PDB file of C-alpha atoms in Angstrom:
ATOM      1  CA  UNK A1456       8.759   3.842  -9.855  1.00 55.00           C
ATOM      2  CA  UNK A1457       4.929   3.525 -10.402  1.00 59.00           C
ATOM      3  CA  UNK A1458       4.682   1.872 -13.942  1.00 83.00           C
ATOM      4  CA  UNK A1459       0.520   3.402 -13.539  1.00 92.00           C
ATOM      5  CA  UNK A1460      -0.888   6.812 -15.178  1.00 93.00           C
ATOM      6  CA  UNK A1461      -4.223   7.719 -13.363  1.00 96.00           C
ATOM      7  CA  UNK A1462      -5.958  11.121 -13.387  1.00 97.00           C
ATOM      8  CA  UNK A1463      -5.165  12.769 -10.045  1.00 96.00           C
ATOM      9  CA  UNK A1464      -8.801  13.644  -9.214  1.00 97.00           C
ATOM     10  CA  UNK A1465     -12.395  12.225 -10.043  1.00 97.00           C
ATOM     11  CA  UNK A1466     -16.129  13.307  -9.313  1.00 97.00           C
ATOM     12  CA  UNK A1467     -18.938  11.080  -9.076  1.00 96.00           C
ATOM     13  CA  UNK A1468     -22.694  11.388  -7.788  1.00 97.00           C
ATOM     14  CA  UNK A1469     -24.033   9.209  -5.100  1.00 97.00           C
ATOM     15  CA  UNK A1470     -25.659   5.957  -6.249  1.00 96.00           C
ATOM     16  CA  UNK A1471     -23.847   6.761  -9.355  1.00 96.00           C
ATOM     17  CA  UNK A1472     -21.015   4.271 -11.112  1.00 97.00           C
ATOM     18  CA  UNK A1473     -17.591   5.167 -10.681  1.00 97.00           C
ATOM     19  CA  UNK A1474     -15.385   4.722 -13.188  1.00 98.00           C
ATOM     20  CA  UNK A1475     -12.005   5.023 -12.745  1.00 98.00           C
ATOM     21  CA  UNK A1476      -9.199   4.792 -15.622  1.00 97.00           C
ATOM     22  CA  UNK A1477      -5.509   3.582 -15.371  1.00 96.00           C
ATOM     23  CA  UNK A1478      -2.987   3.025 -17.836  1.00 95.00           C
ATOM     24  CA  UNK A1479      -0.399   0.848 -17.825  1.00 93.00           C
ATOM     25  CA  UNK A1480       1.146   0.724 -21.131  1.00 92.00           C
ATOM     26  CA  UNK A1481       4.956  -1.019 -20.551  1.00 89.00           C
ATOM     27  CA  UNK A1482       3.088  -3.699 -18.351  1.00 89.00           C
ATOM     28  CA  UNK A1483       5.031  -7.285 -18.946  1.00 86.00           C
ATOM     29  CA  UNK A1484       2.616 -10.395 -19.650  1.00 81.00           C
ATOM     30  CA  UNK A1485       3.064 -12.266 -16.646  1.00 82.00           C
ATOM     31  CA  UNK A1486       1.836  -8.781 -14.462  1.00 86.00           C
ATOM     32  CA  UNK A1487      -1.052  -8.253 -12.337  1.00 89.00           C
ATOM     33  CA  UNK A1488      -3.174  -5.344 -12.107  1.00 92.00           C
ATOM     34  CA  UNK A1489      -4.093  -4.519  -8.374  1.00 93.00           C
ATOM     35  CA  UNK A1490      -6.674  -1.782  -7.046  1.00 95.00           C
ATOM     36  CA  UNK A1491      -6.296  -0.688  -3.958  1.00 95.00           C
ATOM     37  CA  UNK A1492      -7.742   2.650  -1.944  1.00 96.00           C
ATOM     38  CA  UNK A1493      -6.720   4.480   1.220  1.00 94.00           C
ATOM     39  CA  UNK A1494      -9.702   6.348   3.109  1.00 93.00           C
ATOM     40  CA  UNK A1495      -8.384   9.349   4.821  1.00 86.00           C
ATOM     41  CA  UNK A1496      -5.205   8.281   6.611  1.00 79.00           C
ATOM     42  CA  UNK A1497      -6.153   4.604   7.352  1.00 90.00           C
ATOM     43  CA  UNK A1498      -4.058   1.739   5.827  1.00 92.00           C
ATOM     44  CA  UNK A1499      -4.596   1.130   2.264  1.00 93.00           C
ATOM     45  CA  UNK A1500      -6.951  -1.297   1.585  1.00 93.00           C
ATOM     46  CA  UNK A1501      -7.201  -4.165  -1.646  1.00 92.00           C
ATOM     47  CA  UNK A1502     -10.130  -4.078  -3.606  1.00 95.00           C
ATOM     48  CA  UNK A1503      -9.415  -6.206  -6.819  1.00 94.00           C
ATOM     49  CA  UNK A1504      -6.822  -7.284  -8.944  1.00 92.00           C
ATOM     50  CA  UNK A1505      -6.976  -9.646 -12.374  1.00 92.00           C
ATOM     51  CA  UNK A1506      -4.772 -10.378 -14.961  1.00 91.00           C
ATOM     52  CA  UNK A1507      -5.973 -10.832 -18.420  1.00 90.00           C
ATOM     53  CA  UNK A1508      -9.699 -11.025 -17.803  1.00 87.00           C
ATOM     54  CA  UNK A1509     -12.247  -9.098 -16.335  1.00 93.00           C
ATOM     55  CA  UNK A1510     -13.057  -9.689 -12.430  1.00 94.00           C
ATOM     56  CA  UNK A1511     -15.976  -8.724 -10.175  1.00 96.00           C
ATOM     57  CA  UNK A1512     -16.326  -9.426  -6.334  1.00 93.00           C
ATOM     58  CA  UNK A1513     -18.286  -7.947  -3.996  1.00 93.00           C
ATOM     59  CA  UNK A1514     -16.542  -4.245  -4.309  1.00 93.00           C
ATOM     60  CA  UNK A1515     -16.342  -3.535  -7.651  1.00 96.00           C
ATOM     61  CA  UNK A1516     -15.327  -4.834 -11.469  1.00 97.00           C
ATOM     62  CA  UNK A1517     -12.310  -4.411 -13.290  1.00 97.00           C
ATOM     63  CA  UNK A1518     -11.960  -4.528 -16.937  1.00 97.00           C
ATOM     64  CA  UNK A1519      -8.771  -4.943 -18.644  1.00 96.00           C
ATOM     65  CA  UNK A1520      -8.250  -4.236 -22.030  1.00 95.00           C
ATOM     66  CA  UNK A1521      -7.581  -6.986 -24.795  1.00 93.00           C
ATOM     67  CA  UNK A1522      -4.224  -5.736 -25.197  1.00 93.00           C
ATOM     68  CA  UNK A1523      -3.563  -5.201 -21.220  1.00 93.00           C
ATOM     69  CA  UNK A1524      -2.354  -1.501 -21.473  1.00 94.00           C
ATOM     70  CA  UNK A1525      -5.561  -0.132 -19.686  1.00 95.00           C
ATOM     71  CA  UNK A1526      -8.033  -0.656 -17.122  1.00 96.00           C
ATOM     72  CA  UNK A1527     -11.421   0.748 -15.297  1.00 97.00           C
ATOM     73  CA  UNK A1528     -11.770   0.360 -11.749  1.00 98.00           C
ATOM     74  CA  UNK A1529     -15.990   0.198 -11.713  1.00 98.00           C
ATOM     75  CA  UNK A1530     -17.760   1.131  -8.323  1.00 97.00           C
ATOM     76  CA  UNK A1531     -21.296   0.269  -9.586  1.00 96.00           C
ATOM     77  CA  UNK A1532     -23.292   2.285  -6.682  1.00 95.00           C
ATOM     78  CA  UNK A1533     -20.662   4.846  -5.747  1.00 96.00           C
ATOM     79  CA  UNK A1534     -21.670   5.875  -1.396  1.00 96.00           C
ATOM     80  CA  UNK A1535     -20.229   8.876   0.288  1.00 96.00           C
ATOM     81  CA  UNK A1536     -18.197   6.222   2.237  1.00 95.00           C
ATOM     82  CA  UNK A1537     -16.465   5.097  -1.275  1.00 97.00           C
ATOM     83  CA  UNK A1538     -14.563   9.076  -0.996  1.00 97.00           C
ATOM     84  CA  UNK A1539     -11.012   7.824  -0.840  1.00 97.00           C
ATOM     85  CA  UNK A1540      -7.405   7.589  -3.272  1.00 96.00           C
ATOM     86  CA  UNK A1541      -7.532   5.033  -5.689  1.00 97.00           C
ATOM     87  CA  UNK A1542      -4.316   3.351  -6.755  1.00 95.00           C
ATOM     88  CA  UNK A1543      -3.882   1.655  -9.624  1.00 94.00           C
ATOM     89  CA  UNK A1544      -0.828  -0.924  -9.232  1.00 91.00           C
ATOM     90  CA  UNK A1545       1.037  -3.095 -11.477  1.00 89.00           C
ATOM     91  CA  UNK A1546       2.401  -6.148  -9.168  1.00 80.00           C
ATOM     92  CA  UNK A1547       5.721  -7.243 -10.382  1.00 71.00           C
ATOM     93  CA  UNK A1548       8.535  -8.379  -7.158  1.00 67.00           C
ATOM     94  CA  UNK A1549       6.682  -5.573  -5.023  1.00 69.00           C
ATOM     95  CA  UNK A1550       3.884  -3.125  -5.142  1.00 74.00           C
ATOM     96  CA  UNK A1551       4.633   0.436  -6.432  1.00 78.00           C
ATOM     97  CA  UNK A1552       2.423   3.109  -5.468  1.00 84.00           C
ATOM     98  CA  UNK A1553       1.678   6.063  -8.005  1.00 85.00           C
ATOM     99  CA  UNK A1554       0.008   9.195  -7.064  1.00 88.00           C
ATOM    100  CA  UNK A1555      -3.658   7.875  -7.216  1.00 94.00           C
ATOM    101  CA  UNK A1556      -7.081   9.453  -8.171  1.00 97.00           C
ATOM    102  CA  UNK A1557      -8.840  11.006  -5.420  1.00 96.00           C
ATOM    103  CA  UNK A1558     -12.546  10.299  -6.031  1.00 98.00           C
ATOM    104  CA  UNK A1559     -14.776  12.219  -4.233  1.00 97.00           C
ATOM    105  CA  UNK A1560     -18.840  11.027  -3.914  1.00 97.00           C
ATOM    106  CA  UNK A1561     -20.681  14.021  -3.605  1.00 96.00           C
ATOM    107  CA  UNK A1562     -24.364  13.944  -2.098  1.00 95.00           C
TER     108      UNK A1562
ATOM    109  CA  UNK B 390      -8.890 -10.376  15.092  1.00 60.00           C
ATOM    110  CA  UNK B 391      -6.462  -7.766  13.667  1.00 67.00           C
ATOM    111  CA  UNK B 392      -4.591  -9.400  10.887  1.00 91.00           C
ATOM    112  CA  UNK B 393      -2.044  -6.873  10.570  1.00 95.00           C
ATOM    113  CA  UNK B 394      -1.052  -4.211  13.656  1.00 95.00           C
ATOM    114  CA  UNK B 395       1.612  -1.678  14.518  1.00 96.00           C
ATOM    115  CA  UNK B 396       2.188  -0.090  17.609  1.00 96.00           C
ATOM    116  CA  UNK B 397       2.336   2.221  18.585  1.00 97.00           C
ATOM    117  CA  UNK B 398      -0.020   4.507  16.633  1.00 95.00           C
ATOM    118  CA  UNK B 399       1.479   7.365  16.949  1.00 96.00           C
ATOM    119  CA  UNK B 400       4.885   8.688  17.741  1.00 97.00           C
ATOM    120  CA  UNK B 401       5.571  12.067  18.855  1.00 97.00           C
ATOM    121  CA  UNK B 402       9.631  12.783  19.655  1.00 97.00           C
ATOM    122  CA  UNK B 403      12.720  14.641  19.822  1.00 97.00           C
ATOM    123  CA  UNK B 404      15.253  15.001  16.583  1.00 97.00           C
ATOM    124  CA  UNK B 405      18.404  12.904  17.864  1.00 97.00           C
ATOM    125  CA  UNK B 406      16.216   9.987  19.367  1.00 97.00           C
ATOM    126  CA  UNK B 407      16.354   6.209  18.584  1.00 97.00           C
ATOM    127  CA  UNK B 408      13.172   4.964  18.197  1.00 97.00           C
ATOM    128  CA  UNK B 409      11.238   1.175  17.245  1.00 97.00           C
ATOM    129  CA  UNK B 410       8.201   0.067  15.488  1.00 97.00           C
ATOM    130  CA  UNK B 411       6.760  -2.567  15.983  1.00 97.00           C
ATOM    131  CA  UNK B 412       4.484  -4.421  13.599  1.00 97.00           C
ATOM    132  CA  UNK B 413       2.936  -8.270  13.546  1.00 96.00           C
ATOM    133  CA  UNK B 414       0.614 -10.203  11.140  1.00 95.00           C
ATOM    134  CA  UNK B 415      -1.421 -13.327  12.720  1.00 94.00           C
ATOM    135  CA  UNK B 416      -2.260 -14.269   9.057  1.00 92.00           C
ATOM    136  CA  UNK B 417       0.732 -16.861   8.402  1.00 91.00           C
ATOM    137  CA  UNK B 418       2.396 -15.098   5.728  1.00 90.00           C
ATOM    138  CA  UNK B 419       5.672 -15.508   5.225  1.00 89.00           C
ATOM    139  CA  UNK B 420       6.285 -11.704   3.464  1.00 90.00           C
ATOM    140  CA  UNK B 421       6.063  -8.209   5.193  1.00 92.00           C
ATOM    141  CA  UNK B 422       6.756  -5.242   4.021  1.00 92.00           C
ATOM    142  CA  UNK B 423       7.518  -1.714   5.366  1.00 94.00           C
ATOM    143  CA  UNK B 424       6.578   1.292   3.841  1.00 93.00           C
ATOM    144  CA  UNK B 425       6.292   5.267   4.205  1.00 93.00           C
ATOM    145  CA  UNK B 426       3.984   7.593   3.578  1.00 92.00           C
ATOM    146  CA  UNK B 427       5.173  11.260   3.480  1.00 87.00           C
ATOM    147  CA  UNK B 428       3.306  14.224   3.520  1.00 81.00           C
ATOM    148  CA  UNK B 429       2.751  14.719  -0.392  1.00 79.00           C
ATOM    149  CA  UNK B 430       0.612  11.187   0.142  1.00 79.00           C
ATOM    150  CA  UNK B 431       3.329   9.215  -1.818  1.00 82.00           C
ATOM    151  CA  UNK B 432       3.607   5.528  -0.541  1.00 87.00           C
ATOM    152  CA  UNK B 433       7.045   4.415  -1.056  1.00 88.00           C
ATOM    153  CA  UNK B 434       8.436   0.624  -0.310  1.00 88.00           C
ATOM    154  CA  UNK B 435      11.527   1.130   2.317  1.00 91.00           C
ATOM    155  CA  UNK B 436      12.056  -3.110   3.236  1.00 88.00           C
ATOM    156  CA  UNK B 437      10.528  -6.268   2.426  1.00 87.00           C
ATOM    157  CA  UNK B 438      11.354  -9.161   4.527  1.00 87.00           C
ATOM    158  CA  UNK B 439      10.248 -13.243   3.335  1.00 85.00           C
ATOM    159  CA  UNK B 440      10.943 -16.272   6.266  1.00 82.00           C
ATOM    160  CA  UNK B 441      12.506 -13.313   8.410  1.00 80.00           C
ATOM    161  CA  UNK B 442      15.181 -12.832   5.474  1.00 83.00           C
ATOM    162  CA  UNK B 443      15.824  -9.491   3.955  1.00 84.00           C
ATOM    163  CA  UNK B 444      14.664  -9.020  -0.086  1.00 81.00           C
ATOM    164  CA  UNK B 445      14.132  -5.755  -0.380  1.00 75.00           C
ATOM    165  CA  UNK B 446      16.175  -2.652   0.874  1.00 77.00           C
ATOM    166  CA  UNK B 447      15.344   0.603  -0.989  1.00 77.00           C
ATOM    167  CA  UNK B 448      17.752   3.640  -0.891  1.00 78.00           C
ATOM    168  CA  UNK B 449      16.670   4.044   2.884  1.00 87.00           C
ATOM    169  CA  UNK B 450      19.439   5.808   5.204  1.00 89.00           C
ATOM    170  CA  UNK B 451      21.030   2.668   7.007  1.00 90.00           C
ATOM    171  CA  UNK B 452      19.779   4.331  10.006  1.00 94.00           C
ATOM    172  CA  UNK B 453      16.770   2.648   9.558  1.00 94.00           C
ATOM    173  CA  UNK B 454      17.192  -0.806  10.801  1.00 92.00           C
ATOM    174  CA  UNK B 455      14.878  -3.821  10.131  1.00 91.00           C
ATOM    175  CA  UNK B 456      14.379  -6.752  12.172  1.00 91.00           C
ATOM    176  CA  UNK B 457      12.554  -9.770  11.443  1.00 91.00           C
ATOM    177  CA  UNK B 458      12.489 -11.937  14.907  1.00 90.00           C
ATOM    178  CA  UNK B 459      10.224 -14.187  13.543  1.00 90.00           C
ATOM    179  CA  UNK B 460       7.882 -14.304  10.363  1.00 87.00           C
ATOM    180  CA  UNK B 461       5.161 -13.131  11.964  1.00 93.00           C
ATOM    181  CA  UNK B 462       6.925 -10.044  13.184  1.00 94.00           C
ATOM    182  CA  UNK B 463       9.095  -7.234  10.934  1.00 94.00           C
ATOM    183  CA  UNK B 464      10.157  -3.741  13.721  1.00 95.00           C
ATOM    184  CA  UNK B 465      11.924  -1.555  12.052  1.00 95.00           C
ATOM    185  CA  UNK B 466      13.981   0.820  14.264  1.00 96.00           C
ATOM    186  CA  UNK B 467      15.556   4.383  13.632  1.00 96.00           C
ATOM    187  CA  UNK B 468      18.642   5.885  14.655  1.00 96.00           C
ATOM    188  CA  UNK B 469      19.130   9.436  15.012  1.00 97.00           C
ATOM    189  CA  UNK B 470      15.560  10.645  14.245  1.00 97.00           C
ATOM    190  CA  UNK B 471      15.934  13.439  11.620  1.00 96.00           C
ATOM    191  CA  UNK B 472      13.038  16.478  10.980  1.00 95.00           C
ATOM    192  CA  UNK B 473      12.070  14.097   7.305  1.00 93.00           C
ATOM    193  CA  UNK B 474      11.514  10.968   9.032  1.00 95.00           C
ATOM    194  CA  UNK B 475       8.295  12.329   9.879  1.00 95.00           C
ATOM    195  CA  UNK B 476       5.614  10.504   7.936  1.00 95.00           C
ATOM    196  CA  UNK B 477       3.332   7.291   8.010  1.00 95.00           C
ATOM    197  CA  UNK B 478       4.835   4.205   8.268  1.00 96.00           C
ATOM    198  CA  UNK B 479       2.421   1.294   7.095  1.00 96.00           C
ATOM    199  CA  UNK B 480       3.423  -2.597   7.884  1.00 96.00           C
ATOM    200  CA  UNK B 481       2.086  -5.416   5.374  1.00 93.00           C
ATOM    201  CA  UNK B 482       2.179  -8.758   4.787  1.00 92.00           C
ATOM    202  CA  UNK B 483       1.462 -11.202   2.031  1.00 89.00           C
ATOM    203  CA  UNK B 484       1.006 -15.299   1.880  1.00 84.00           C
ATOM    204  CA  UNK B 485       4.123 -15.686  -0.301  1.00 74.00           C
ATOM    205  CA  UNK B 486       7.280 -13.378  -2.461  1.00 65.00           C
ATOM    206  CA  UNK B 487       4.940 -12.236  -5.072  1.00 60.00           C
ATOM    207  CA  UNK B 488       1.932 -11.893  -7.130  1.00 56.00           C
ATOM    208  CA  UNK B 489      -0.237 -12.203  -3.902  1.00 72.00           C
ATOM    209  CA  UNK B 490      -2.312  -9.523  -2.091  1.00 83.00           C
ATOM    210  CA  UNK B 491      -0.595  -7.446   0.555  1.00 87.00           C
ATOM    211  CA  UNK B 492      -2.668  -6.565   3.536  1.00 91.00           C
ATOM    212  CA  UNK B 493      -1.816  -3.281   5.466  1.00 93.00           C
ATOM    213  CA  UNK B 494      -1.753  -2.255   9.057  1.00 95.00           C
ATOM    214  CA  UNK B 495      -3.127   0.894  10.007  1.00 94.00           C
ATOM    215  CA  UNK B 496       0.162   3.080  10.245  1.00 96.00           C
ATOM    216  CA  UNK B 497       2.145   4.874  12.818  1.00 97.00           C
ATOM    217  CA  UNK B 498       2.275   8.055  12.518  1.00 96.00           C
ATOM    218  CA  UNK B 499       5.372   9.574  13.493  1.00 96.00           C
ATOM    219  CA  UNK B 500       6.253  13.073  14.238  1.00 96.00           C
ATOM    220  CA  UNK B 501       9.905  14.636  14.498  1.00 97.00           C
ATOM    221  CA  UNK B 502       9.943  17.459  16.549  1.00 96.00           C
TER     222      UNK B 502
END
């Protein structure tokens, strides 16, 4: 089962930062946080994934909390081509999906 | 240039049928994974196979039948198609066991008539 809590649906304006939450309270210390996203029916597709400090590539950021039981998924220029399920994925032996957010960029 | 495929893409067929999947990762990693993807969007883990080995087996109906040839390949075939087979099945792969990124094909879609 997914050990993630995300909100199942998100707005956000175009050119606009995304911001999407995740909690992951029971996460062990040794864990990874992973972001992924799925775009209509296509495979799902990594984005970013850190452990204890924040990361940034060329997709987004991800800030983790001091005491690891949360995290923001930042898009900082949300396009219309960013509409897609987020997942937010603790990576113990195997990845568990959750339910997702569904962001939707809106014109 | 694919790094991860599946074919076919999608699978149309009659309940009762056997039917194979084939997936195949050109990355040189030595995990892939099956999973499925049913119509309420949840993406569940069914197999997980490292050096052509088996490591994970969810509570998947042993009609479903992995097989690893070599590393670079995990099919996974089903017996007996049933009406809730239907979904997306996604292939992926990762460099090693764990804590690595898992890259996913693009999914078969398979339909039980």
């Amino acid at each position: 089962d997914a050990k993630t809590t995300q909100p199942p649906s998100m707005d956000c304006a175009e050119g606009r930062a995304a911001n999407l939450p995740c909690n992951h309270s029971t996460i062990s210390g040794n864990e990874y946080v992973y972001w992924y996203r799925q775009i209509h029916s296509q495979g799902p597709q990594y984005i970013i994934h850190g452990l204890k400090n924040n990361e940034t590539n060329e997709m987004a950021s991800l800030i983790i909390t001091e005491d690891r039981k949360s995290s923001t998924l930042i898009l900082p220029h949300a396009t219309l081509r960013d509409t897609a399920v987020y997942y937010c994925i603790v990576r113990g032996r195997d990845m568990r999906f959750g339910a997702g957010t569904r962001l939707t960029v809106k014109p | 240039d694919t790094a991860v495929s599946q074919t076919p893409k999608y699978l149309v067929t009659q309940m009762g049928n056997d039917k194979s999947i084939k997936c195949e990762q050109n990355l040189g990693h030595d995990t892939m994974y099956w999973y499925k993807q049913d119509s309420k969007k949840f993406l569940k883990i069914m197999f997980s196979y490292n050096n052509k080995e088996l490591i994970i087996n969810e509570t998947v109906p042993n009609r479903f039948s992995p097989k690893s040839p070599d590393k670079a390949h995990l099919n996974l075939h089903i017996n007996s198609l049933e009406l809730g087979d239907s979904a997306v099945y996604f292939c992926a792969s990762t460099p090693r066991l764990a804590g690595e990124t898992q890259y996913f094909g693009p999914g078969t879609r398979l339909l039980v008539l």
